[in-house]
Structure formats: structure tokens, C-alpha cells
Amino acid sequence: MSWSIGAWSRRQALSCVAAASSSAVAVDLPFFSPFSPPALQLPVLGPSQHHHRILSAIGQRKKMSCNQPLSTPKFDKVEFSDDVWHETTSFRLFSYNILAQAYVKSTSFPHSPSSCLKWKARSQALLTRLLSFNADILCLQELDEYEYYKQRMEKQGYQSTYVKRSGKKRDGCGIFFKSERFEILEKQIIDYNDLVPPISPQNDDAAVECSKVDINDPNVRLKRDCVAIMAAFKCFKAPGFIIIVANTHLYWDPNWADVKLAQAKYLVSRLVGFQRELIDRYQKVPIVFLVGDFNSTPGDQVLT
């Protein structure tokens, strides 16, 4: 089961299937207090923080109809006051694991009618569902068929940026944003395979042979083809603001918590570096939002 900020689970992402609970976040800027150099500290999302609400979304395990109405997500208004900021605006940020079509198997979703699992039905239902949130910024995980969503979301006033997972994986992470509200300034891609130790030419054959049998070999354990994307935005209604939105999907296996921790640590370090670069370039301190599918539950080290 996946937990994330304002997100819907993979099971709900079937869209034709009614879901249990969900939560999204409608944010009143400023969301986080500015970070004052040189003591930069990024807010790491965790269940103990009062301005975050982390909820699970548990799919119902009974046979359902494609026509069964979906529950309406509840948006939580988040307020943070700080005298440093003289302008306040609000925007709606939503994070959603839409379940890549490549991972849709009838054996994995026996409670879902087979007609709901087909791409033609799912794609139309998902697009309708995504637009119904009326999000100003929409972060998606397990996003495959990116061109399909890009073309249709553009007609609704959204621009987007996307990173595909490395290796042979077809899905990735995307950020869609309303072009009338935001302009993307810069972006950076994170490939967690960069954590894999480099192999020297003389040890290449030995490392490959070892990796065939040893899952504790870092060259095997850390190579999970997971990614993240960070984008910096200018808000037209609040010119004094620059925000960073980071969207990620960490490795899924609950028995490999060390891999998730390594990925989370790398993500935070890259976020700090990205924020410092923006401070130097624009002389403004960006506000940071970190969302995604962390494949973790409250109490896991990734969220603490």
C-alpha cells in the first residue's frame, strides 16, 4: 500500500472503481516559512507535522460496477502565516498515482470488472477524473502514455514536464500546471540509479558475475530504475514567490527499506542544492513542496 500527500492510491487509480477515503491539499501560500541561508533546511514530509495530512486510500475488495460513482476527494486548506511575506495567494496541489497501464493485471485487481481495466475505458475515465480535481498543479506517478495526457491536458490550459523511468520501464513522474497561473523557470531530473557505485573497467566482469547471485551487491540493490522531477515555478499572481515542486516515486518493496532511505536522502540533498542554485540566481528563497508515492506508511523511517 502506498501513502503520499494528498494522493490517491493505485487501486483507486482504476477510476472505474469506487474508492474508499482520499485526501488532497488546497494550499494557501505561504505554505512553508522561507529558509534563511546559510542554514538551509528542507521540510521533510512526515506524519507528525501539523500542516500535512497523510491518509491512506484503501480500495474496496468487493466486486464493483464500472458505473458506480466515485467518492469526491476532500481538500484540506493549509495556512501558514509569516510577516516576511506581504502577498498571499492560494492554489490547489494534487498528487495521484494513476497506475501505469503496463501494471494493470486482472489477477491483481479481481474486484474490478475486466472492462474497467482496458486502456480505452481507463484513459477516458482517468482524464475525466484528473480534470475534475481542478488542480492548479497536478503531480502524477506511474504516468505512462504521457503524450496522450499531455495533448488533452493542454486543451484544458495545462502545460507539463515529465521524466520517464530509466531502463525498460515505461512509466514515470509528471507535473502538470495551469499556464495561466504559473511559469516554469527551471527543472532538474533525478535518476536514483546514480546511487549505484561506478564500476571500474578492470572489475567490470567480476562485478557482473557477482551481481547475478548477490542481491546485497550495491550494483544490484540500488539499481531500481526509480526517478523524480523537480521544477521551479513563478506564480503570476504573486511575483514575489518562487516555488519548487518535487514529485517522486520511491521503490516499492517493503523489505528493502534501505533502498527507499537511500533514495529519500539523495532526493533531499538534490532539493537543497536546487534551492541554493535558485537563491543565487533569483535572489529569492523558494518555497518547497515535496509530494509523491513514497511507498511507506506512517512510522516508516522514510517519513520520520
mmCIF file of C-alpha atoms in Angstrom:
data_model
loop_
_atom_site.group_PDB
_atom_site.id
_atom_site.type_symbol
_atom_site.label_atom_id
_atom_site.label_comp_id
_atom_site.label_asym_id
_atom_site.label_seq_id
_atom_site.Cartn_x
_atom_site.Cartn_y
_atom_site.Cartn_z
ATOM 1 C CA MET A 1 0.000 0.000 0.000
ATOM 2 C CA SER A 2 1.238 3.486 -0.846
ATOM 3 C CA TRP A 3 0.977 6.625 1.231
ATOM 4 C CA SER A 4 1.516 10.117 -0.040
ATOM 5 C CA ILE A 5 0.468 13.706 0.486
ATOM 6 C CA GLY A 6 -2.919 14.449 -0.986
ATOM 7 C CA ALA A 7 -2.739 11.348 -3.121
ATOM 8 C CA TRP A 8 -4.962 8.585 -4.306
ATOM 9 C CA SER A 9 -3.731 5.020 -4.272
ATOM 10 C CA ARG A 10 -3.022 2.773 -7.249
ATOM 11 C CA ARG A 11 -6.189 0.859 -6.501
ATOM 12 C CA GLN A 12 -8.280 3.996 -6.795
ATOM 13 C CA ALA A 13 -6.486 4.910 -9.994
ATOM 14 C CA LEU A 14 -8.552 2.334 -11.833
ATOM 15 C CA SER A 15 -11.076 5.167 -11.867
ATOM 16 C CA CYS A 16 -13.952 2.894 -12.845
ATOM 17 C CA VAL A 17 -13.908 1.500 -9.317
ATOM 18 C CA ALA A 18 -15.312 3.339 -6.334
ATOM 19 C CA ALA A 19 -12.697 4.193 -3.752
ATOM 20 C CA ALA A 20 -12.562 4.442 -0.018
ATOM 21 C CA SER A 21 -11.018 7.539 1.558
ATOM 22 C CA SER A 22 -8.690 10.053 -0.028
ATOM 23 C CA SER A 23 -7.259 13.446 0.689
ATOM 24 C CA ALA A 24 -5.901 16.291 -1.368
ATOM 25 C CA VAL A 25 -4.340 19.566 -0.414
ATOM 26 C CA ALA A 26 -5.570 23.037 -1.248
ATOM 27 C CA VAL A 27 -2.717 25.299 -0.236
ATOM 28 C CA ASP A 28 -2.813 28.905 0.903
ATOM 29 C CA LEU A 29 0.582 30.393 0.252
ATOM 30 C CA PRO A 30 2.867 30.779 2.015
ATOM 31 C CA PHE A 31 2.885 27.088 2.891
ATOM 32 C CA PHE A 32 6.346 26.865 4.417
ATOM 33 C CA SER A 33 8.267 29.580 6.132
ATOM 34 C CA PRO A 34 11.181 30.809 3.987
ATOM 35 C CA PHE A 35 14.501 29.145 4.659
ATOM 36 C CA SER A 36 17.179 31.601 5.619
ATOM 37 C CA PRO A 37 20.675 30.999 4.234
ATOM 38 C CA PRO A 38 23.116 29.701 5.126
ATOM 39 C CA ALA A 39 21.209 27.333 7.413
ATOM 40 C CA LEU A 40 19.040 25.880 4.647
ATOM 41 C CA GLN A 41 16.669 23.211 5.821
ATOM 42 C CA LEU A 42 14.129 21.490 3.652
ATOM 43 C CA PRO A 43 10.808 20.411 5.129
ATOM 44 C CA VAL A 44 10.784 16.629 5.059
ATOM 45 C CA LEU A 45 7.224 15.387 4.952
ATOM 46 C CA GLY A 46 6.220 13.238 7.887
ATOM 47 C CA PRO A 47 3.079 12.163 9.679
ATOM 48 C CA SER A 48 3.922 14.193 12.775
ATOM 49 C CA GLN A 49 3.871 17.584 11.055
ATOM 50 C CA HIS A 50 0.711 19.528 11.756
ATOM 51 C CA HIS A 51 0.473 21.138 8.323
ATOM 52 C CA HIS A 52 0.488 17.843 6.468
ATOM 53 C CA ARG A 53 -2.234 15.291 6.399
ATOM 54 C CA ILE A 54 -1.232 11.838 5.280
ATOM 55 C CA LEU A 55 -4.065 9.486 4.585
ATOM 56 C CA SER A 56 -4.251 6.049 3.088
ATOM 57 C CA ALA A 57 -6.643 5.144 0.355
ATOM 58 C CA ILE A 58 -7.757 1.565 0.545
ATOM 59 C CA GLY A 59 -9.541 0.040 -2.411
ATOM 60 C CA GLN A 60 -12.622 -1.955 -1.599
ATOM 61 C CA ARG A 61 -12.179 -5.665 -2.159
ATOM 62 C CA LYS A 62 -15.617 -6.442 -3.466
ATOM 63 C CA LYS A 63 -16.975 -6.755 -6.964
ATOM 64 C CA MET A 64 -17.973 -3.354 -8.275
ATOM 65 C CA SER A 65 -19.655 -1.874 -11.286
ATOM 66 C CA CYS A 66 -17.936 0.480 -13.706
ATOM 67 C CA ASN A 67 -20.913 2.786 -13.272
ATOM 68 C CA GLN A 68 -20.579 3.056 -9.523
ATOM 69 C CA PRO A 69 -20.000 6.733 -8.637
ATOM 70 C CA LEU A 70 -16.598 7.743 -7.321
ATOM 71 C CA SER A 71 -16.247 9.439 -3.989
ATOM 72 C CA THR A 72 -15.343 13.110 -4.019
ATOM 73 C CA PRO A 73 -11.909 13.945 -2.597
ATOM 74 C CA LYS A 74 -11.735 16.236 0.400
ATOM 75 C CA PHE A 75 -9.364 19.164 0.037
ATOM 76 C CA ASP A 76 -7.726 20.362 3.236
ATOM 77 C CA LYS A 77 -6.951 24.048 3.449
ATOM 78 C CA VAL A 78 -3.446 24.644 4.778
ATOM 79 C CA GLU A 79 -2.493 28.003 6.218
ATOM 80 C CA PHE A 80 0.871 29.327 7.290
ATOM 81 C CA SER A 81 1.344 32.949 8.316
ATOM 82 C CA ASP A 82 4.637 34.761 8.181
ATOM 83 C CA ASP A 83 5.264 38.505 8.257
ATOM 84 C CA VAL A 84 8.074 38.103 5.749
ATOM 85 C CA TRP A 85 5.523 37.569 3.011
ATOM 86 C CA HIS A 86 3.344 40.515 2.086
ATOM 87 C CA GLU A 87 1.301 38.829 -0.626
ATOM 88 C CA THR A 88 -0.880 35.798 -0.210
ATOM 89 C CA THR A 89 -2.457 33.693 -2.853
ATOM 90 C CA SER A 90 -3.793 30.171 -2.944
ATOM 91 C CA PHE A 91 -3.530 27.253 -5.285
ATOM 92 C CA ARG A 92 -4.640 23.665 -5.363
ATOM 93 C CA LEU A 93 -1.962 20.980 -5.409
ATOM 94 C CA PHE A 94 -2.891 17.375 -6.053
ATOM 95 C CA SER A 95 -0.798 14.193 -6.177
ATOM 96 C CA TYR A 96 -2.086 10.994 -7.751
ATOM 97 C CA ASN A 97 -0.611 7.575 -8.551
ATOM 98 C CA ILE A 98 -2.670 6.713 -11.628
ATOM 99 C CA LEU A 99 -1.383 3.124 -12.011
ATOM 100 C CA ALA A 100 0.521 2.609 -15.252
ATOM 101 C CA GLN A 101 -1.413 0.608 -17.815
ATOM 102 C CA ALA A 102 1.549 -1.768 -18.083
ATOM 103 C CA TYR A 103 0.877 -2.849 -14.496
ATOM 104 C CA VAL A 104 -2.857 -3.438 -14.903
ATOM 105 C CA LYS A 105 -3.392 -7.168 -14.456
ATOM 106 C CA SER A 106 -6.756 -8.787 -13.861
ATOM 107 C CA THR A 107 -5.156 -11.109 -11.308
ATOM 108 C CA SER A 108 -4.010 -8.097 -9.275
ATOM 109 C CA PHE A 109 -7.432 -6.449 -9.323
ATOM 110 C CA PRO A 110 -10.007 -9.251 -9.089
ATOM 111 C CA HIS A 111 -12.536 -6.832 -7.577
ATOM 112 C CA SER A 112 -12.539 -4.713 -10.753
ATOM 113 C CA PRO A 113 -14.681 -5.525 -13.797
ATOM 114 C CA SER A 114 -12.441 -6.524 -16.693
ATOM 115 C CA SER A 115 -13.934 -3.806 -18.893
ATOM 116 C CA CYS A 116 -12.631 -1.196 -16.459
ATOM 117 C CA LEU A 117 -9.077 -2.449 -16.841
ATOM 118 C CA LYS A 118 -8.841 -1.854 -20.574
ATOM 119 C CA TRP A 119 -6.887 1.184 -21.714
ATOM 120 C CA LYS A 120 -9.730 2.754 -23.687
ATOM 121 C CA ALA A 121 -12.021 2.838 -20.678
ATOM 122 C CA ARG A 122 -9.330 3.690 -18.116
ATOM 123 C CA SER A 123 -7.762 6.505 -20.132
ATOM 124 C CA GLN A 124 -11.041 8.331 -20.625
ATOM 125 C CA ALA A 125 -12.134 7.791 -17.026
ATOM 126 C CA LEU A 126 -8.768 8.895 -15.657
ATOM 127 C CA LEU A 127 -8.684 12.037 -17.764
ATOM 128 C CA THR A 128 -12.190 12.967 -16.621
ATOM 129 C CA ARG A 129 -11.209 12.288 -13.029
ATOM 130 C CA LEU A 130 -7.997 14.305 -13.177
ATOM 131 C CA LEU A 131 -9.759 17.313 -14.658
ATOM 132 C CA SER A 132 -12.490 17.097 -12.030
ATOM 133 C CA PHE A 133 -9.960 17.985 -9.312
ATOM 134 C CA ASN A 134 -9.459 21.413 -10.882
ATOM 135 C CA ALA A 135 -5.889 21.351 -9.620
ATOM 136 C CA ASP A 136 -3.553 24.225 -10.342
ATOM 137 C CA ILE A 137 -0.617 21.821 -10.064
ATOM 138 C CA LEU A 138 -1.163 18.116 -10.607
ATOM 139 C CA CYS A 139 1.620 15.637 -9.823
ATOM 140 C CA LEU A 140 1.260 12.143 -11.283
ATOM 141 C CA GLN A 141 3.180 8.962 -10.601
ATOM 142 C CA GLU A 142 3.204 5.825 -12.760
ATOM 143 C CA LEU A 143 2.449 8.068 -15.699
ATOM 144 C CA ASP A 144 2.786 6.189 -18.970
ATOM 145 C CA GLU A 145 1.251 7.238 -22.288
ATOM 146 C CA TYR A 146 2.483 10.722 -21.467
ATOM 147 C CA GLU A 147 1.671 12.135 -24.916
ATOM 148 C CA TYR A 148 -1.965 11.091 -24.502
ATOM 149 C CA TYR A 149 -2.341 13.130 -21.322
ATOM 150 C CA LYS A 150 -0.150 15.994 -22.491
ATOM 151 C CA GLN A 151 -2.185 16.678 -25.613
ATOM 152 C CA ARG A 152 -5.532 16.515 -23.834
ATOM 153 C CA MET A 153 -4.446 18.463 -20.776
ATOM 154 C CA GLU A 154 -3.024 21.217 -22.976
ATOM 155 C CA LYS A 155 -6.520 21.761 -24.384
ATOM 156 C CA GLN A 156 -7.626 22.436 -20.801
ATOM 157 C CA GLY A 157 -4.938 25.045 -20.184
ATOM 158 C CA TYR A 158 -2.190 22.865 -18.680
ATOM 159 C CA GLN A 159 1.471 22.669 -19.530
ATOM 160 C CA SER A 160 3.632 19.848 -18.237
ATOM 161 C CA THR A 161 7.054 18.387 -17.648
ATOM 162 C CA TYR A 162 7.868 14.699 -17.419
ATOM 163 C CA VAL A 163 10.601 12.203 -16.665
ATOM 164 C CA LYS A 164 10.409 8.576 -17.742
ATOM 165 C CA ARG A 165 11.902 5.885 -15.569
ATOM 166 C CA SER A 166 15.278 4.587 -16.617
ATOM 167 C CA GLY A 167 15.824 1.123 -18.044
ATOM 168 C CA LYS A 168 12.939 -0.589 -19.819
ATOM 169 C CA LYS A 169 10.214 0.823 -17.590
ATOM 170 C CA ARG A 170 7.502 2.687 -19.469
ATOM 171 C CA ASP A 171 6.122 4.918 -16.742
ATOM 172 C CA GLY A 172 7.458 7.936 -14.919
ATOM 173 C CA CYS A 173 6.611 11.097 -12.982
ATOM 174 C CA GLY A 174 4.904 14.157 -14.423
ATOM 175 C CA ILE A 175 3.912 17.623 -13.252
ATOM 176 C CA PHE A 176 1.014 19.420 -14.945
ATOM 177 C CA PHE A 177 0.345 23.078 -14.179
ATOM 178 C CA LYS A 178 -2.065 25.752 -15.302
ATOM 179 C CA SER A 179 -0.206 28.036 -17.677
ATOM 180 C CA GLU A 180 -2.404 30.998 -16.741
ATOM 181 C CA ARG A 181 -1.158 30.767 -13.153
ATOM 182 C CA PHE A 182 2.427 29.532 -13.357
ATOM 183 C CA GLU A 183 5.503 29.717 -15.496
ATOM 184 C CA ILE A 184 8.181 27.061 -15.194
ATOM 185 C CA LEU A 185 11.595 28.611 -14.640
ATOM 186 C CA GLU A 186 13.891 25.621 -14.337
ATOM 187 C CA LYS A 187 13.733 21.896 -13.752
ATOM 188 C CA GLN A 188 16.025 19.068 -12.767
ATOM 189 C CA ILE A 189 15.709 15.328 -13.223
ATOM 190 C CA ILE A 190 16.733 12.825 -10.572
ATOM 191 C CA ASP A 191 17.696 9.281 -11.514
ATOM 192 C CA TYR A 192 18.159 7.184 -8.400
ATOM 193 C CA ASN A 193 20.368 4.816 -10.369
ATOM 194 C CA ASP A 194 23.027 7.481 -9.859
ATOM 195 C CA LEU A 195 23.376 5.925 -6.400
ATOM 196 C CA VAL A 196 24.896 2.811 -7.968
ATOM 197 C CA PRO A 197 28.650 2.781 -7.333
ATOM 198 C CA PRO A 198 30.699 3.189 -10.507
ATOM 199 C CA ILE A 199 32.382 0.056 -11.820
ATOM 200 C CA SER A 200 35.992 0.333 -12.875
ATOM 201 C CA PRO A 201 36.808 -1.346 -16.211
ATOM 202 C CA GLN A 202 39.151 -3.895 -14.628
ATOM 203 C CA ASN A 203 36.450 -5.052 -12.191
ATOM 204 C CA ASP A 204 33.563 -4.988 -14.641
ATOM 205 C CA ASP A 205 33.407 -8.733 -15.335
ATOM 206 C CA ALA A 206 33.747 -9.657 -11.673
ATOM 207 C CA ALA A 207 31.017 -7.207 -10.658
ATOM 208 C CA VAL A 208 28.608 -8.544 -13.264
ATOM 209 C CA GLU A 209 29.246 -12.121 -12.149
ATOM 210 C CA CYS A 210 28.741 -11.159 -8.509
ATOM 211 C CA SER A 211 25.542 -9.260 -9.269
ATOM 212 C CA LYS A 212 23.941 -12.378 -10.699
ATOM 213 C CA VAL A 213 23.853 -14.037 -7.311
ATOM 214 C CA ASP A 214 24.196 -11.371 -4.623
ATOM 215 C CA ILE A 215 21.220 -9.064 -4.052
ATOM 216 C CA ASN A 216 23.264 -7.268 -1.401
ATOM 217 C CA ASP A 217 25.664 -6.092 -4.062
ATOM 218 C CA PRO A 218 25.058 -2.297 -4.274
ATOM 219 C CA ASN A 219 25.216 -2.537 -8.061
ATOM 220 C CA VAL A 220 22.109 -4.706 -7.879
ATOM 221 C CA ARG A 221 20.337 -3.413 -4.804
ATOM 222 C CA LEU A 222 20.420 0.288 -5.673
ATOM 223 C CA LYS A 223 19.621 -0.096 -9.357
ATOM 224 C CA ARG A 224 15.837 0.205 -9.179
ATOM 225 C CA ASP A 225 15.125 2.478 -12.171
ATOM 226 C CA CYS A 226 13.216 4.980 -9.985
ATOM 227 C CA VAL A 227 13.132 8.708 -10.732
ATOM 228 C CA ALA A 228 11.990 12.111 -9.515
ATOM 229 C CA ILE A 229 11.469 15.502 -11.090
ATOM 230 C CA MET A 230 11.910 18.953 -9.553
ATOM 231 C CA ALA A 231 10.527 22.115 -11.123
ATOM 232 C CA ALA A 232 10.751 25.752 -10.078
ATOM 233 C CA PHE A 233 7.752 27.953 -10.842
ATOM 234 C CA LYS A 234 6.984 31.645 -10.901
ATOM 235 C CA CYS A 235 3.475 32.469 -9.710
ATOM 236 C CA PHE A 236 1.888 35.212 -11.827
ATOM 237 C CA LYS A 237 -0.474 36.353 -9.058
ATOM 238 C CA ALA A 238 2.360 36.590 -6.551
ATOM 239 C CA PRO A 239 5.522 37.783 -8.333
ATOM 240 C CA GLY A 240 7.474 37.652 -5.092
ATOM 241 C CA PHE A 241 7.104 33.898 -4.888
ATOM 242 C CA ILE A 242 9.154 31.126 -6.413
ATOM 243 C CA ILE A 243 8.027 27.622 -5.548
ATOM 244 C CA ILE A 244 9.721 24.290 -6.065
ATOM 245 C CA VAL A 245 7.530 21.257 -6.624
ATOM 246 C CA ALA A 246 9.262 17.893 -6.395
ATOM 247 C CA ASN A 247 7.440 14.755 -7.484
ATOM 248 C CA THR A 248 8.829 11.266 -6.915
ATOM 249 C CA HIS A 249 8.009 7.577 -6.774
ATOM 250 C CA LEU A 250 10.252 5.616 -4.433
ATOM 251 C CA TYR A 251 10.971 1.898 -4.682
ATOM 252 C CA TRP A 252 8.057 -0.291 -3.689
ATOM 253 C CA ASP A 253 9.448 -3.331 -1.840
ATOM 254 C CA PRO A 254 8.723 -3.113 1.940
ATOM 255 C CA ASN A 255 11.642 -5.434 2.641
ATOM 256 C CA TRP A 256 14.088 -3.039 1.011
ATOM 257 C CA ALA A 257 13.677 -0.061 3.329
ATOM 258 C CA ASP A 258 17.371 0.743 2.983
ATOM 259 C CA VAL A 259 16.884 1.418 -0.725
ATOM 260 C CA LYS A 260 13.968 3.762 -0.071
ATOM 261 C CA LEU A 261 16.007 5.575 2.578
ATOM 262 C CA ALA A 262 18.936 5.976 0.211
ATOM 263 C CA GLN A 263 16.618 7.375 -2.446
ATOM 264 C CA ALA A 264 14.931 9.756 0.001
ATOM 265 C CA LYS A 265 18.280 11.032 1.280
ATOM 266 C CA TYR A 266 19.503 11.607 -2.264
ATOM 267 C CA LEU A 267 16.273 13.422 -3.158
ATOM 268 C CA VAL A 268 16.543 15.782 -0.181
ATOM 269 C CA SER A 269 20.192 16.529 -0.916
ATOM 270 C CA ARG A 270 19.348 17.347 -4.531
ATOM 271 C CA LEU A 271 16.454 19.532 -3.406
ATOM 272 C CA VAL A 272 18.763 21.501 -1.120
ATOM 273 C CA GLY A 273 21.209 22.004 -3.981
ATOM 274 C CA PHE A 274 18.438 23.038 -6.363
ATOM 275 C CA GLN A 275 17.087 25.525 -3.856
ATOM 276 C CA ARG A 276 20.533 27.063 -3.304
ATOM 277 C CA GLU A 277 21.038 27.469 -7.046
ATOM 278 C CA LEU A 278 17.721 29.293 -7.334
ATOM 279 C CA ILE A 279 18.565 31.567 -4.399
ATOM 280 C CA ASP A 280 21.835 32.555 -6.067
ATOM 281 C CA ARG A 281 20.178 33.104 -9.436
ATOM 282 C CA TYR A 282 16.979 34.909 -8.471
ATOM 283 C CA GLN A 283 17.839 36.323 -5.036
ATOM 284 C CA LYS A 284 14.644 34.808 -3.667
ATOM 285 C CA VAL A 285 14.112 31.909 -1.316
ATOM 286 C CA PRO A 286 11.845 29.307 -2.949
ATOM 287 C CA ILE A 287 9.078 27.574 -1.034
ATOM 288 C CA VAL A 288 9.399 23.793 -1.345
ATOM 289 C CA PHE A 289 6.644 21.222 -1.835
ATOM 290 C CA LEU A 290 7.612 17.565 -1.867
ATOM 291 C CA VAL A 291 4.929 15.115 -2.981
ATOM 292 C CA GLY A 292 4.776 11.658 -4.460
ATOM 293 C CA ASP A 293 4.308 7.994 -3.796
ATOM 294 C CA PHE A 294 6.777 7.114 -1.067
ATOM 295 C CA ASN A 295 5.643 3.502 -0.762
ATOM 296 C CA SER A 296 5.749 3.959 3.002
ATOM 297 C CA THR A 297 3.370 4.018 5.916
ATOM 298 C CA PRO A 298 3.418 6.281 8.991
ATOM 299 C CA GLY A 299 6.198 5.153 11.268
ATOM 300 C CA ASP A 300 8.469 4.067 8.422
ATOM 301 C CA GLN A 301 11.872 5.710 8.504
ATOM 302 C CA VAL A 302 11.315 7.385 5.150
ATOM 303 C CA LEU A 303 8.556 9.531 6.686
ATOM 304 C CA THR A 304 10.200 10.279 10.017
#
